[in-house]
Protein backbone atom coordinates (compact mmCIF):
# COMPACT_ATOMS: atom_id res chain seq x y z
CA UNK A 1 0.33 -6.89 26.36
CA UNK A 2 -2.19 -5.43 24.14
CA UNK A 3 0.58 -3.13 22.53
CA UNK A 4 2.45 -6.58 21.97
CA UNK A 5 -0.62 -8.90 20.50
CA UNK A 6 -1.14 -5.35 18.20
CA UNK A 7 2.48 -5.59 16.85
CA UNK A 8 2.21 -9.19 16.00
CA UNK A 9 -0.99 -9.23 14.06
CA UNK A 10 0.15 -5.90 12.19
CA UNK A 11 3.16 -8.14 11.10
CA UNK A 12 1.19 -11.46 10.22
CA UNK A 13 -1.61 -9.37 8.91
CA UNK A 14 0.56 -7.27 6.54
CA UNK A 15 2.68 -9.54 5.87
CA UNK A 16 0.08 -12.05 4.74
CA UNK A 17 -1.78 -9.28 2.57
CA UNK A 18 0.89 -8.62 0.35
CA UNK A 19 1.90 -12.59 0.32
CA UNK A 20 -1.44 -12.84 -1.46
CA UNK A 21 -1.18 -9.58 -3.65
CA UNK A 22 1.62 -11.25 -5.45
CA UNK A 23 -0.01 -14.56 -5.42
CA UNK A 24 -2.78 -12.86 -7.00
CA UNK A 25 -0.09 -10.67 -9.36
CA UNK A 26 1.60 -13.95 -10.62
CA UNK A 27 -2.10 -15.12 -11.78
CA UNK A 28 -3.36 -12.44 -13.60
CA UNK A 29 -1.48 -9.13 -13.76
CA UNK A 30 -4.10 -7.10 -14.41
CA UNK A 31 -6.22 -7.63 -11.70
CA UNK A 32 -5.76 -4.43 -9.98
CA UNK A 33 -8.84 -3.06 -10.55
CA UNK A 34 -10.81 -6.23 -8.96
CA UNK A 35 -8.28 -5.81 -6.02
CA UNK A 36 -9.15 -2.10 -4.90
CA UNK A 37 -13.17 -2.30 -5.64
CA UNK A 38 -13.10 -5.91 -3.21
CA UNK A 39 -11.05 -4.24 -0.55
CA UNK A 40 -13.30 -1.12 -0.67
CA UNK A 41 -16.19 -2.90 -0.63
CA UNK A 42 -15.20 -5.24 2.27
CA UNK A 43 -13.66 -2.20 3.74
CA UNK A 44 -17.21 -0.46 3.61
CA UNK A 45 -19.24 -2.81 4.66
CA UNK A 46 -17.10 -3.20 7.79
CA UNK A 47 -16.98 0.28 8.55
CA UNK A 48 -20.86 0.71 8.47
CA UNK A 49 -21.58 -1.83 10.60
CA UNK A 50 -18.43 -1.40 13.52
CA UNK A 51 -18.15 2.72 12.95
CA UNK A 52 -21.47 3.93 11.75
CA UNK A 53 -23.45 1.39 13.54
CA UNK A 54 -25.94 1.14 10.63
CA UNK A 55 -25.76 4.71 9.56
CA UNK A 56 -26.93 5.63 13.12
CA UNK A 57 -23.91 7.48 14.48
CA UNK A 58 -23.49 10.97 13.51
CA UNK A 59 -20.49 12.33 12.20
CA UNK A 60 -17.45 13.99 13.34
CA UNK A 61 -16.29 15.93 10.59
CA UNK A 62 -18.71 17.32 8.27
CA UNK A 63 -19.83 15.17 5.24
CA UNK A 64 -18.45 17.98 2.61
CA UNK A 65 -14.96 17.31 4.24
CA UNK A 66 -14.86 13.98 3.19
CA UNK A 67 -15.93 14.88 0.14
CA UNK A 68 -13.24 16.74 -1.41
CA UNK A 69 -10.89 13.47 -0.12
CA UNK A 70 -12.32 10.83 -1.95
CA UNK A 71 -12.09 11.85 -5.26
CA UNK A 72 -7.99 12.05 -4.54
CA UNK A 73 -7.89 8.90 -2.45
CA UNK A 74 -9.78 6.42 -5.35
CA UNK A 75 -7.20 7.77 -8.00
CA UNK A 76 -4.39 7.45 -5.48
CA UNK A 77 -5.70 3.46 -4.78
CA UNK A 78 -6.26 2.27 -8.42
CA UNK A 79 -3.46 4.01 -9.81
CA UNK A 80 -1.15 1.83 -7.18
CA UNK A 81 -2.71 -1.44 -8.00
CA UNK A 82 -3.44 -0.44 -11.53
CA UNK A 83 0.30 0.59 -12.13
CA UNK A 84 1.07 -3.30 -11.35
CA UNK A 85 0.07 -4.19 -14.56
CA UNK A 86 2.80 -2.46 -16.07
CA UNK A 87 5.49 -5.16 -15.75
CA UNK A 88 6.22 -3.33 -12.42
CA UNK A 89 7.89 -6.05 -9.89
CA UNK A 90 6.07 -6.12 -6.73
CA UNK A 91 9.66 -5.23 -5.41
CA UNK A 92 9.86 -2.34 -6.62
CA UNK A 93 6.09 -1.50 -6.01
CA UNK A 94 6.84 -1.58 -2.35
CA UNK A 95 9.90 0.70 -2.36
CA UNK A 96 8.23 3.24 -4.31
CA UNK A 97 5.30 3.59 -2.07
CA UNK A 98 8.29 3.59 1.10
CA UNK A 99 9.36 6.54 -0.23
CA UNK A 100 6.49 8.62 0.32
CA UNK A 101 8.09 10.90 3.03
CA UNK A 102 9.90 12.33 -0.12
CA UNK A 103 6.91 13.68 -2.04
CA UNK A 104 5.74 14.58 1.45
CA UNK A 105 8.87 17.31 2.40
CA UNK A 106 8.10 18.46 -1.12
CA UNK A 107 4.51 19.44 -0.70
CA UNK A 108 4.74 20.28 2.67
CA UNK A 109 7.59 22.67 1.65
CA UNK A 110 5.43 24.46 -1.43
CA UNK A 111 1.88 24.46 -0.24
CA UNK A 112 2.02 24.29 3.98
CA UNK A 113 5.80 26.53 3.66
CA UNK A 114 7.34 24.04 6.00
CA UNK A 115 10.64 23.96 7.19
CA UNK A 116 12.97 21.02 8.13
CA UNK A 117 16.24 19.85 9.89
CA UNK A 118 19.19 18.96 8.00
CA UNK A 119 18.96 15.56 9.38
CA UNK A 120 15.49 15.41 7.69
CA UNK A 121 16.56 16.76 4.12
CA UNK A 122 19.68 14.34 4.42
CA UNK A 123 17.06 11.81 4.68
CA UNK A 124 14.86 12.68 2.29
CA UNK A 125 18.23 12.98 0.03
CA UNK A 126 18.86 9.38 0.98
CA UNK A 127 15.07 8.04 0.11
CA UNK A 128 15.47 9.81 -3.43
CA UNK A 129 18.79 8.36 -4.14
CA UNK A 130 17.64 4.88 -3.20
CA UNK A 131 14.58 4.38 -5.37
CA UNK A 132 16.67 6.00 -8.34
CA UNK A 133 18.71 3.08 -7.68
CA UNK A 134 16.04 0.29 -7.28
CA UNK A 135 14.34 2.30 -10.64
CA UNK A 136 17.29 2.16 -12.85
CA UNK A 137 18.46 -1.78 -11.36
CA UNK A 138 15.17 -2.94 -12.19
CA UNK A 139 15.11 -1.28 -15.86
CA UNK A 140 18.62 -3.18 -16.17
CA UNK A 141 16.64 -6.55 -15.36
CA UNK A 142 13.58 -5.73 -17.56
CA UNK A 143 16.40 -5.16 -20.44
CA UNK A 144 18.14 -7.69 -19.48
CA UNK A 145 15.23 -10.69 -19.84
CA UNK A 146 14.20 -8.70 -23.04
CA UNK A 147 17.62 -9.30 -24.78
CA UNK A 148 16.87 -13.00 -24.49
CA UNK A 149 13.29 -12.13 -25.87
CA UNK A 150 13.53 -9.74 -28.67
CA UNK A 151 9.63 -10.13 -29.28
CA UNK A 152 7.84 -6.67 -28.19
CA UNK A 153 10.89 -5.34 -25.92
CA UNK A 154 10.44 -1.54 -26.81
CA UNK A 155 6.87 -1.87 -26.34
CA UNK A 156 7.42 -4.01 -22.71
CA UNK A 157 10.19 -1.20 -22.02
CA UNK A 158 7.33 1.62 -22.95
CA UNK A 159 4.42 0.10 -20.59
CA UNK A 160 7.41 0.01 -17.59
CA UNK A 161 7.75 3.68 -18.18
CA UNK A 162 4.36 4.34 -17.81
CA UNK A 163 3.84 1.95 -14.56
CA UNK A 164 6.93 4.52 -13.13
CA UNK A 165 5.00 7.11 -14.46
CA UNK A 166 1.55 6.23 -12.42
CA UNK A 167 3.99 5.12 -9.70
CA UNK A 168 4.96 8.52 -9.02
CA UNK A 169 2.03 10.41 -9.83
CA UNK A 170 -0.09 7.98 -6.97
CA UNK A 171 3.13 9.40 -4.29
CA UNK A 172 2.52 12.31 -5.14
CA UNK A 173 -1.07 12.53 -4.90
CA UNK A 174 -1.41 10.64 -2.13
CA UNK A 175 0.70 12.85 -0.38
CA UNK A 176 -0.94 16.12 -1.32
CA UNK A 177 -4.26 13.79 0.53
CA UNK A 178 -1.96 13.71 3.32
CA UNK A 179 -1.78 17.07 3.70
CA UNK A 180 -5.14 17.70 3.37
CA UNK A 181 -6.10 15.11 6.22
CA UNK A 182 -3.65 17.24 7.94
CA UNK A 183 -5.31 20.08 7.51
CA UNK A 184 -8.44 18.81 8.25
CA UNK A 185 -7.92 16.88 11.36
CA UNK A 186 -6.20 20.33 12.72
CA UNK A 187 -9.88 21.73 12.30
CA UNK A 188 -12.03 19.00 13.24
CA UNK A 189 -9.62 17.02 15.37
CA UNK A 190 -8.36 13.12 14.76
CA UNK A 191 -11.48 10.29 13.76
CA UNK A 192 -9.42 8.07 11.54
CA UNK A 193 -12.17 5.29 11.51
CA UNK A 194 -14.70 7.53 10.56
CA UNK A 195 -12.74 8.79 7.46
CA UNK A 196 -11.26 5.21 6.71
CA UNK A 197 -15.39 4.39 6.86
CA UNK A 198 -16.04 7.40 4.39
CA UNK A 199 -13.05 7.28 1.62
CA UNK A 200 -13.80 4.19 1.04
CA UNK A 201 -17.92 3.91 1.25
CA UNK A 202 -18.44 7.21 -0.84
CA UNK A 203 -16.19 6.03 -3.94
CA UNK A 204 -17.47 2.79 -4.57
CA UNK A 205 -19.99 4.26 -7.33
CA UNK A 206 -16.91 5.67 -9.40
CA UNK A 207 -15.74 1.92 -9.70
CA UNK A 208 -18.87 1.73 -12.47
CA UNK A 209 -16.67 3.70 -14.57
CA UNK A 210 -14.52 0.27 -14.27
CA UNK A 211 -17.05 -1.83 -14.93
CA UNK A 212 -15.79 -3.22 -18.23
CA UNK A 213 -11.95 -3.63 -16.96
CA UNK A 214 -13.46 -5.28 -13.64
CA UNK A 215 -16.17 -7.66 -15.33
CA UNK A 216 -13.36 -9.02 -17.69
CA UNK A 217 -10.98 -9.97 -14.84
CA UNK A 218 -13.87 -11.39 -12.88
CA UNK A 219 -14.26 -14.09 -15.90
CA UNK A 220 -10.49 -14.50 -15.64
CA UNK A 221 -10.94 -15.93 -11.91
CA UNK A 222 -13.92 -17.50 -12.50
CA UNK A 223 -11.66 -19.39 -14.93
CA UNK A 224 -8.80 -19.96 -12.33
CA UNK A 225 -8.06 -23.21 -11.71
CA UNK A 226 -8.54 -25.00 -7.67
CA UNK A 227 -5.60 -25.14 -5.65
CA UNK A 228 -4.30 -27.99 -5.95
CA UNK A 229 -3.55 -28.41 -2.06
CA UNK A 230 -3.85 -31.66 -0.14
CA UNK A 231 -5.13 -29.28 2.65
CA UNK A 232 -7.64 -27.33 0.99
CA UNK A 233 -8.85 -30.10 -0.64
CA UNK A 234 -10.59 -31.64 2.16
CA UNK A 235 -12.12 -28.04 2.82
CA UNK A 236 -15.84 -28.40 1.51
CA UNK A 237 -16.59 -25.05 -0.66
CA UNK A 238 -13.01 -24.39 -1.26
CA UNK A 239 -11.50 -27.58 -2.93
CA UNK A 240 -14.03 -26.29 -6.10
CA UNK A 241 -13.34 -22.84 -5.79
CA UNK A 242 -11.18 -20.86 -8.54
CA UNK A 243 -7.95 -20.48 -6.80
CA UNK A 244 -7.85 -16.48 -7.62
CA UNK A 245 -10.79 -16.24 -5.59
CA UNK A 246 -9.61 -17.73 -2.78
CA UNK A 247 -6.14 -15.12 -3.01
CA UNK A 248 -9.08 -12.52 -3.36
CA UNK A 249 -10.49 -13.47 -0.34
CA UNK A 250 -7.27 -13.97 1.39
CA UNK A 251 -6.03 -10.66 0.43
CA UNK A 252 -9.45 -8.51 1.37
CA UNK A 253 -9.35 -10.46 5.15
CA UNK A 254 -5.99 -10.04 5.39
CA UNK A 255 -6.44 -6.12 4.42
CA UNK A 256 -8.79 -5.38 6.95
CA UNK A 257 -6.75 -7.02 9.66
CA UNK A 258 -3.48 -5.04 8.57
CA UNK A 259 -5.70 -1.42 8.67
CA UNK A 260 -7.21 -2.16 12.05
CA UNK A 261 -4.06 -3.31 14.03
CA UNK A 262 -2.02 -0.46 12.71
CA UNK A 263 -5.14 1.57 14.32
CA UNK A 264 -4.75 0.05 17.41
CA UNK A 265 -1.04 0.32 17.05
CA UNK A 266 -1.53 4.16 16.93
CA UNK A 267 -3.99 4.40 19.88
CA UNK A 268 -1.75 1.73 21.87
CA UNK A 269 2.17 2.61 21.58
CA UNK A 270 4.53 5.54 21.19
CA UNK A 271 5.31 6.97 17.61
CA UNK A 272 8.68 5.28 17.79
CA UNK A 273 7.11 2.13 18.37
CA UNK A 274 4.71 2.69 15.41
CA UNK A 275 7.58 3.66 13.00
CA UNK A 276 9.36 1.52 13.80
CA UNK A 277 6.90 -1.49 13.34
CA UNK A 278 5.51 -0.11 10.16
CA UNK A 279 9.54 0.43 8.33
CA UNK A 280 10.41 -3.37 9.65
CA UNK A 281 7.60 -4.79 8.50
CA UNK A 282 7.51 -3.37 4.90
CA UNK A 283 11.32 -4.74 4.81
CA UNK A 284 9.88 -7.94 6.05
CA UNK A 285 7.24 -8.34 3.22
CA UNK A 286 10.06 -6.96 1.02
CA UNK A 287 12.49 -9.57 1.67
CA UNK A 288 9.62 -12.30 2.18
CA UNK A 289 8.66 -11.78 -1.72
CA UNK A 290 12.27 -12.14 -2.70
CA UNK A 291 12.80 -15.24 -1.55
CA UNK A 292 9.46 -16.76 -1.47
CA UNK A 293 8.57 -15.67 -5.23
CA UNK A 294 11.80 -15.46 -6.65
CA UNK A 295 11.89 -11.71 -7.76
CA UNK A 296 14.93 -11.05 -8.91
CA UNK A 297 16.96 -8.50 -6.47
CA UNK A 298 20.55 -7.30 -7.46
CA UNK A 299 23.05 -5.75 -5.47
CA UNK A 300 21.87 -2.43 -6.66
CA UNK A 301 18.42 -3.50 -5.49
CA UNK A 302 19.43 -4.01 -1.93
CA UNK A 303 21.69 -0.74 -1.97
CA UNK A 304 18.96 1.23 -2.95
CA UNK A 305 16.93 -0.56 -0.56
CA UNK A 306 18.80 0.21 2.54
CA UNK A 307 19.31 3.63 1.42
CA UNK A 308 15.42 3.66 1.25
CA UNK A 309 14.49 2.32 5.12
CA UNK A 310 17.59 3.83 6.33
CA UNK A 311 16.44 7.29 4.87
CA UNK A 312 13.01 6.45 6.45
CA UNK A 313 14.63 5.99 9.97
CA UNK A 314 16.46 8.98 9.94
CA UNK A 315 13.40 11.42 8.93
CA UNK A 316 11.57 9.46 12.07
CA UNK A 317 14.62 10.76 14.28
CA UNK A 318 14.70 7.85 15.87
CA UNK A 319 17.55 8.33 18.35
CA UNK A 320 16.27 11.64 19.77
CA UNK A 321 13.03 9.95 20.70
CA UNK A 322 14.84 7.13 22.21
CA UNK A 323 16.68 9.97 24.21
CA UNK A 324 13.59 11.53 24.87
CA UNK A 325 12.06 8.15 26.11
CA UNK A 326 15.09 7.12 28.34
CA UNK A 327 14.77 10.97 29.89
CA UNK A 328 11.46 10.50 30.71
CA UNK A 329 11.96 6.59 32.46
C-alpha cells in the first residue's frame, strides 16, 4: 500500500511541478535563476530540520566529500533552468534531460572503463537518434514562426543555439556528478538525504554571484498581476498576491514533494518499479504540457520522442527483470 500511495504522489507531485514551471516559463522566461535559488532554499531548510535535526546529527560521509559535489551540482541546476531562457520549449527541455543515460555510457565508458551489452548501446543509439530528432524538429518550428517574423530571427536562432549548447553541457556534467556519487557512495555507502541536505545547503552562498539577475526578476513578480480565479479569490492572502509568486510557491511545494516520494519510491519498490514510474511519468508531464499549453509537437517531435523513452526502457532491461521477478514468485 505504501509502495502504491508513493507512486501516486510521485505522479501528482511531478507532474504538478513542472505544470507550474511552465506556468511560471510563459510569465517571465527568464526566471530561472529565481527558480533554482527558491527550490534550494526550501530544499535546505527542509533538510536541516527533517535530516540534520538542527545541525545535531553527525554525518555519514565526510564534509570534504560533499564538497567537491556541489560546485558541479549548482552549475548543473542553473544551467538547466537558466538554458530556458533561450527560447528553449519546455518540450524539448524535458527530452533533453531524458536522455541522460547517453552522456552517462559515455563517461562511464572513458573515465570508470565500463563495458556494456549490445542491447544497452542499441539503446543508447536509440536515445541519441531521438533527441537529434526532437533538436532539429524544434529548430524547424523556431524557423518556421521566424519566417512570419523577420524582426531579430538570426539573433532568436543564435540564443536557441546557445540554450542547446548549455543543454548539453548541464547532461553532461551532471552525469560526470553521477559518477562521482557513484564513486562515493561505493566508499561511504548510500545516504541520499544527507547529500540531497548538503548539495543544496552548501551552494546557496554562490547564488550572491546572481544577485543582480535574481533581484531583477524578483521586481518582475512583484509586478505580476493576481490570478484572476473565482477560487482564489475568496482565499484571504492570495486573491492580492502577484500571480508569479503563487507559481513560485506552487512549484517549490510541489518540488519537495516530487524529491521525497521518488525517495520513498527507492526505499519502497523494486528498480523496475522505479524505472518504470520515473520514464511514464516524464511522458506524462511531456504530453500534459502539449496539450495543456499548446506547445507545438510535430510528427518528428513524437518520433523522436518514442525513440527517446523507448531507448530509456531498453537500457533499464526491462523484460529480463520481469523474467527475473516471475522466477523468483
Amino acid at each position: 500500500m505504501k509502495s502504491l500511495v508513493a507512486m501516486l504522489v510521485v505522479f501528482i507531485g511531478c507532474c504538478s511541478n513542472v505544470f507550474f514551471l511552465e506556468l511560471l516559463i510563459k510569465e517571465d522566461s527568464g526566471s530561472g535563476n529565481l527558480i533554482t535559488f527558491a527550490q534550494f532554499v526550501v530544499i535546505a531548510v527542509e533538510g536541516f530540520i527533517t535530516t540534520m535535526r538542527f545541525g545535531t546529527k553527525k554525518t555519514e560521509v565526510p564534509f570534504t566529500e560533499y564538497l567537491k559535489m556541489v560546485l558541479m551540482f549548482f552549475i548543473v541546476s542553473v544551467t538547466n533552468n537558466y538554458a530556458l531562457s533561450f527560447n528553449i520549449a519546455l518540450p524539448l527541455h524535458m527530452i533533453f534531460r531524458a536522455g541522460s543515460l547517453l552522456a552517462n555510457m559515455i563517461l562511464g565508458i572513458l573515465i570508470l572503463k565500463k563495458r556494456y551489452t549490445t542491447m544497452k548501446y542499441l539503446s543508447v543509439i536509440m536515445i541519441s537518434i531521438g533527441i537529434s530528432i526532437c533538436t532539429v524538429a524544434s529548430a524547424k518550428e523556431l524557423n518556421h514562426s521566424e519566417s512570419e517574423n523577420q524582426i531579430s530571427s538570426v539573433g532568436d536562432f543564435v540564443w536557441w543555439i546557445v540554450g542547446i549548447l548549455l543543454l548539453t553541457f548541464a547532461l553532461f556534467m551532471s552525469a560526470r556528478m553521477g559518477i562521482m556519487q557513484e564513486v562515493m557512495y561505493s566508499k561511504f555507502g548510500k545516504h541520499p538525504r544527507e547529500a540531497l541536505f548538503f548539495t543544496h545547503a552548501l551552494p546557496l552562498p554562490g547564488f550572491l554571484l546572481l544577485f543582480g539577475d535574481i533581484s531583477k526578476h524578483i521586481q518582475i513578480a512583484n509586478m505580476s498581476a493576481p490570478l484572476d480565479s473565482t477560487v482564489i479569490s475568496v482565499i484571504p492572502f492570495l486573491n492580492t498576491l502577484p500571480r508569479i509568486w503563487i507559481y513560485l510557491l506552487g512549484n517549490v511545494f510541489t518540488q519537495s514533494i516530487c524529491i521525497n516520494a521518488v525517495f520513498v519510491l527507492t526505499t519502497e519498490c523494486s528498480s523496475l518499479a522505479v524505472t518504470l514510474v520515473v520514464t511514464l511519468r516524464k511522458f506524462v508531464s511531456l504530453l500534459f504540457s502539449i496539450w495543456y499549453f499548446q506547445n507545438p509537437f510535430t510528427a518528428l517531435h513524437w518520433f523522436g520522442t518514442i525513440l527517446v523513452f523507448g531507448g530509456t526502457l531498453v537500457f533499464s532491461d526491462i523484460p529480463s527483470l520481469m523474467r527475473q521477478k516471475s522466477k523468483v514468485n
